[in-house]
C-alpha positions as a Python dict, from the first residue, in 0.01 Angstrom:
ca = {
    (1, 'M'): (0, 0, 0),
    (2, 'R'): (-350, 36, -66),
    (3, 'L'): (-443, 76, -480),
    (4, 'M'): (-757, 197, -681),
    (5, 'I'): (-816, -35, -1020),
    (6, 'E'): (-1021, 45, -1288),
    (7, 'A'): (-1028, -186, -1602),
    (8, 'D'): (-1284, -130, -1908),
    (9, 'L'): (-1310, -352, -2209),
    (10, 'D'): (-1495, -263, -2530),
    (11, 'Y'): (-1456, -540, -2805),
    (12, 'A'): (-1657, -573, -3129),
    (13, 'L'): (-1754, -949, -3236),
    (14, 'P'): (-1805, -1020, -3567),
    (15, 'E'): (-1955, -1359, -3447),
    (16, 'P'): (-2069, -1482, -3134),
    (17, 'A'): (-1781, -1635, -2922),
    (18, 'D'): (-1698, -1727, -2576),
    (19, 'I'): (-1413, -1550, -2367),
    (20, 'L'): (-1229, -1626, -2077),
    (21, 'L'): (-1196, -1290, -1895),
    (22, 'Q'): (-891, -1300, -1622),
    (23, 'V'): (-892, -949, -1496),
    (24, 'E'): (-1001, -994, -1121),
    (25, 'V'): (-738, -942, -876),
    (26, 'A'): (-669, -1268, -658),
    (27, 'A'): (-747, -1264, -294),
    (28, 'M'): (-421, -1389, -117),
    (29, 'A'): (-264, -1374, 224),
    (30, 'D'): (-50, -1071, 80),
    (31, 'Q'): (-308, -852, -102),
    (32, 'R'): (-646, -826, 48),
    (33, 'L'): (-967, -722, -176),
    (34, 'D'): (-1123, -416, 38),
    (35, 'N'): (-1396, -440, -234),
    (36, 'H'): (-1463, -512, -589),
    (37, 'S'): (-1691, -557, -844),
    (38, 'L'): (-1684, -696, -1198),
    (39, 'T'): (-2004, -607, -1449),
    (40, 'I'): (-2022, -767, -1766),
    (41, 'W'): (-2297, -685, -2017),
    (42, 'S'): (-2467, -1018, -2170),
    (43, 'D'): (-2776, -1178, -2226),
    (44, 'H'): (-2600, -1501, -2105),
    (45, 'P'): (-2507, -1658, -1766),
    (46, 'I'): (-2136, -1566, -1628),
    (47, 'A'): (-1961, -1848, -1518),
    (48, 'A'): (-1653, -1817, -1248),
    (49, 'V'): (-1381, -2089, -1243),
    (50, 'V'): (-1040, -2093, -1062),
    (51, 'G'): (-726, -1963, -1188),
    (52, 'E'): (-417, -2177, -1244),
    (53, 'E'): (-259, -2313, -892),
    (54, 'G'): (-597, -2215, -740),
    (55, 'I'): (-482, -1848, -772),
    (56, 'G'): (-741, -1590, -875),
    (57, 'Q'): (-1067, -1614, -1097),
    (58, 'R'): (-1155, -1634, -1457),
    (59, 'S'): (-1511, -1587, -1558),
    (60, 'W'): (-1639, -1754, -1874),
    (61, 'A'): (-1885, -1508, -2056),
    (62, 'R'): (-2095, -1507, -2431),
    (63, 'G'): (-2012, -1211, -2626),
    (64, 'E'): (-2260, -1137, -2951),
    (65, 'G'): (-2185, -831, -3129),
    (66, 'R'): (-2006, -677, -2930),
    (67, 'F'): (-1854, -739, -2540),
    (68, 'V'): (-1820, -483, -2278),
    (69, 'A'): (-1714, -516, -1911),
    (70, 'E'): (-1594, -334, -1618),
    (71, 'Y'): (-1395, -414, -1329),
    (72, 'R'): (-1358, -178, -991),
    (73, 'A'): (-1157, -278, -699),
    (74, 'T'): (-960, -146, -409),
    (75, 'V'): (-679, -357, -298),
    (76, 'T'): (-446, -324, 49),
    (77, 'I'): (-121, -501, -64),
    (78, 'D'): (95, -640, 229),
    (79, 'R'): (429, -745, 138),
    (80, 'P'): (755, -642, 240),
    (81, 'P'): (1032, -612, -5),
    (82, 'V'): (1297, -894, -2),
    (83, 'D'): (1684, -870, -96),
    (84, 'L'): (1685, -1177, -348),
    (85, 'S'): (2077, -1152, -361),
    (86, 'I'): (2105, -1326, -4),
    (87, 'L'): (1866, -1580, -83),
    (88, 'G'): (1989, -1900, -95),
    (89, 'S'): (1944, -2201, -371),
    (90, 'T'): (1720, -2496, -393),
    (91, 'P'): (1870, -2834, -577),
    (92, 'P'): (1614, -2981, -851),
    (93, 'R'): (1594, -3280, -680),
    (94, 'A'): (1423, -3068, -371),
    (95, 'I'): (1194, -2833, -608),
    (96, 'P'): (814, -2954, -449),
    (97, 'G'): (624, -3108, -705),
    (98, 'P'): (373, -2805, -824),
    (99, 'V'): (651, -2619, -886),
    (100, 'V'): (817, -2848, -1121),
    (101, 'P'): (651, -2785, -1436),
    (102, 'Y'): (796, -2381, -1385),
    (103, 'M'): (1164, -2541, -1446),
    (104, 'L'): (1060, -2648, -1764),
    (105, 'P'): (1023, -2495, -2135),
    (106, 'S'): (711, -2384, -2246),
    (107, 'R'): (551, -2205, -2549),
    (108, 'Y'): (685, -1857, -2509),
    (109, 'C'): (970, -1984, -2274),
    (110, 'Q'): (1242, -2173, -2452),
    (111, 'S'): (1478, -2227, -2159),
    (112, 'D'): (1638, -2529, -2273),
    (113, 'R'): (1799, -2269, -2594),
    (114, 'L'): (1969, -2047, -2341),
    (115, 'E'): (2155, -2270, -2111),
    (116, 'G'): (2468, -2204, -2325),
    (117, 'F'): (2423, -1829, -2264),
    (118, 'V'): (2340, -1860, -1862),
    (119, 'R'): (2627, -2089, -1806),
    (120, 'R'): (2881, -1867, -1982),
    (121, 'T'): (2768, -1538, -1869),
    (122, 'F'): (2676, -1583, -1516),
    (123, 'S'): (2958, -1889, -1425),
    (124, 'G'): (3002, -1909, -1066),
    (125, 'L'): (2631, -1755, -921),
    (126, 'S'): (2327, -1943, -798),
    (127, 'G'): (1999, -1910, -589),
    (128, 'G'): (1951, -1559, -511),
    (129, 'A'): (2251, -1426, -648),
    (130, 'M'): (2178, -1547, -994),
    (131, 'A'): (1844, -1449, -1004),
    (132, 'Q'): (1947, -1096, -899),
    (133, 'A'): (2177, -1074, -1180),
    (134, 'L'): (1931, -1213, -1425),
    (135, 'L'): (1669, -968, -1325),
    (136, 'D'): (1948, -691, -1354),
    (137, 'W'): (2060, -826, -1734),
    (138, 'T'): (1672, -842, -1850),
    (139, 'N'): (1629, -505, -1716),
    (140, 'D'): (1949, -331, -1886),
    (141, 'A'): (1964, -545, -2195),
    (142, 'L'): (1632, -448, -2313),
    (143, 'V'): (1427, -161, -2437),
    (144, 'Y'): (1064, -92, -2374),
    (145, 'R'): (940, -42, -2696),
    (146, 'A'): (562, -68, -2773),
    (147, 'G'): (483, -207, -3145),
    (148, 'V'): (782, -419, -3187),
    (149, 'S'): (622, -762, -3099),
    (150, 'E'): (326, -946, -3117),
    (151, 'G'): (134, -1234, -2960),
    (152, 'S'): (354, -1507, -3105),
    (153, 'T'): (686, -1309, -3018),
    (154, 'T'): (862, -1604, -2788),
    (155, 'A'): (1173, -1526, -2526),
    (156, 'L'): (1400, -1591, -2816),
    (157, 'D'): (1250, -1304, -3023),
    (158, 'T'): (1340, -1080, -2777),
    (159, 'F'): (1681, -1229, -2667),
    (160, 'G'): (1750, -1097, -3024),
    (161, 'S'): (1595, -816, -3083),
    (162, 'R'): (1658, -680, -2742),
    (163, 'M'): (1312, -470, -2677),
    (164, 'G'): (950, -525, -2637),
    (165, 'V'): (681, -452, -2384),
    (166, 'C'): (601, -614, -2019),
    (167, 'R'): (498, -956, -2169),
    (168, 'D'): (848, -973, -2335),
    (169, 'Y'): (1041, -886, -2062),
    (170, 'A'): (837, -1144, -1844),
    (171, 'H'): (892, -1454, -2080),
    (172, 'L'): (1294, -1378, -2122),
    (173, 'L'): (1326, -1341, -1752),
    (174, 'V'): (1124, -1684, -1703),
    (175, 'A'): (1346, -1829, -1962),
    (176, 'L'): (1667, -1752, -1842),
    (177, 'A'): (1584, -1852, -1456),
    (178, 'R'): (1435, -2222, -1554),
    (179, 'A'): (1787, -2220, -1778),
    (180, 'A'): (1960, -2152, -1436),
    (181, 'E'): (1749, -2444, -1249),
    (182, 'I'): (1527, -2171, -1101),
    (183, 'P'): (1166, -2216, -1134),
    (184, 'A'): (983, -1882, -1282),
    (185, 'R'): (627, -1831, -1338),
    (186, 'C'): (475, -1583, -1538),
    (187, 'V'): (208, -1314, -1342),
    (188, 'A'): (-76, -1107, -1464),
    (189, 'A'): (-94, -809, -1280),
    (190, 'Y'): (-172, -444, -1190),
    (191, 'A'): (46, -186, -1069),
    (192, 'P'): (88, 218, -1054),
    (193, 'H'): (332, 382, -1263),
    (194, 'V'): (307, 152, -1609),
    (195, 'A'): (320, 398, -1889),
    (196, 'P'): (159, 369, -2107),
    (197, 'P'): (-117, 262, -1844),
    (198, 'D'): (-221, -119, -1918),
    (199, 'F'): (-259, -470, -1805),
    (200, 'H'): (116, -539, -1646),
    (201, 'A'): (320, -885, -1662),
    (202, 'V'): (560, -953, -1413),
    (203, 'V'): (771, -1234, -1294),
    (204, 'E'): (784, -1507, -998),
    (205, 'L'): (1069, -1675, -897),
    (206, 'W'): (1121, -1978, -636),
    (207, 'L'): (1403, -1918, -405),
    (208, 'D'): (1443, -2017, -62),
    (209, 'G'): (1098, -2212, -53),
    (210, 'A'): (899, -1940, -176),
    (211, 'W'): (759, -1717, -463),
    (212, 'R'): (930, -1388, -476),
    (213, 'L'): (783, -1125, -702),
    (214, 'V'): (982, -894, -930),
    (215, 'D'): (945, -653, -1224),
    (216, 'P'): (1201, -704, -1510),
    (217, 'T'): (1086, -394, -1674),
    (218, 'G'): (1153, -190, -1318),
    (219, 'M'): (851, -15, -1349),
    (220, 'A'): (668, -140, -1021),
    (221, 'T'): (797, -262, -680),
    (222, 'A'): (684, -618, -518),
    (223, 'D'): (525, -380, -270),
    (224, 'E'): (294, -251, -527),
    (225, 'I'): (172, -517, -755),
    (226, 'A'): (-141, -678, -700),
    (227, 'R'): (-164, -1003, -856),
    (228, 'V'): (-445, -1148, -1082),
    (229, 'G'): (-299, -1470, -1206),
    (230, 'V'): (-29, -1703, -1232),
    (231, 'G'): (75, -1953, -1540),
    (232, 'R'): (394, -2088, -1740),
    (233, 'D'): (380, -1856, -1992),
    (234, 'A'): (89, -1582, -2169),
    (235, 'T'): (-94, -1880, -2243),
    (236, 'D'): (-190, -1872, -1935),
    (237, 'I'): (-215, -1534, -1771),
    (238, 'A'): (-384, -1351, -2068),
    (239, 'F'): (-627, -1094, -1952),
    (240, 'M'): (-871, -1240, -2227),
    (241, 'T'): (-892, -1524, -2460),
    (242, 'V'): (-1154, -1543, -2734),
    (243, 'F'): (-1286, -1861, -2850),
    (244, 'G'): (-1319, -1671, -3230),
    (245, 'S'): (-1257, -1320, -3342),
    (246, 'A'): (-1291, -1001, -3134),
    (247, 'F'): (-1202, -622, -3281),
    (248, 'Y'): (-1037, -363, -3021),
    (249, 'Q'): (-1263, -83, -2961),
    (250, 'R'): (-1190, 113, -2684),
    (251, 'Q'): (-983, -28, -2356),
    (252, 'R'): (-857, 133, -2021),
    (253, 'V'): (-659, 66, -1716),
    (254, 'S'): (-609, 296, -1439),
    (255, 'V'): (-411, 198, -1134),
    (256, 'T'): (-401, 463, -856),
    (257, 'R'): (-205, 447, -512),
    (258, 'L'): (-417, 569, -236),
    (259, 'T'): (-254, 788, 23),
    (260, 'S'): (-505, 708, 341),
    (261, 'P'): (-750, 383, 429),
    (262, 'E'): (-1092, 388, 383),
    (263, 'R'): (-1254, 271, 714),
    (264, 'G'): (-1546, 42, 740),
    (265, 'R'): (-1565, -109, 408),
    (266, 'R'): (-1658, -512, 380),
    (267, 'P'): (-1488, -693, 116),
    (268, 'I'): (-1773, -775, -168),
    (269, 'V'): (-1786, -1139, -298),
    (270, 'L'): (-1835, -1189, -645),
    (271, 'P'): (-2125, -1470, -694),
    (272, 'Q'): (-2024, -1768, -916),
    (273, 'E'): (-2296, -1685, -1172),
    (274, 'R'): (-2393, -1309, -1319),
    (275, 'Y'): (-2691, -1236, -1509),
    (276, 'L'): (-2655, -912, -1615),
    (277, 'E'): (-2810, -652, -1884),
    (278, 'R'): (-2716, -697, -2259),
    (279, 'I'): (-2568, -337, -2411),
}
């Protein structure tokens, strides 16, 4: 599967502010960057820093008056589908150290408050069978609706309202999985067929010794999702974190499936610092 990705950001800044941008597709074994470029218009140097778990890259930028960024990429995804239901369970004591934090409650995923619900509703299930049941329940129970949640909405809020956007679906599935003793993390991603087109949030579940990518909204399958970054919840995977104030002017995200490979293209490696022209 090959994807062409385009993302444009345009924000007004009432005061100068530092900005942490996370929009670049991560180079990983199951997704190859055929070409990519990130352009940020600024008078200040742009510093690249590694993402959570060493996955992906963030960029520090300085915005004054207006912040404009443009990302372009072509990505080849080589990730076969996996039947979650047949995967075995891993006892908590066998979870690797780096994975342990993803078993614990976090700011937006209060898994400890959902343990009773999970035990009552999914009694007798474990491992992949439990994961598939939780994924199906989240997809069936929630209604995808924009405008009903905000940045402070938690998994518990979504559990009560039964509606939200991809971020809310991801938070709830992560919280339910952790309540079922399945490590889970949020994933910032790009995917085709996201409606309306936007940055997407999905989930990875730790099953049978590996992370398994799933989309609780049902809009994308694992073989067409391009990861950007991972983390405990939305705090870690936000596409843009502003240390100050910013006001939306324009934002566009486009993800297109390509039907035939481009040949003779080499990956472009972004430098650690980029000095670009101010608007």
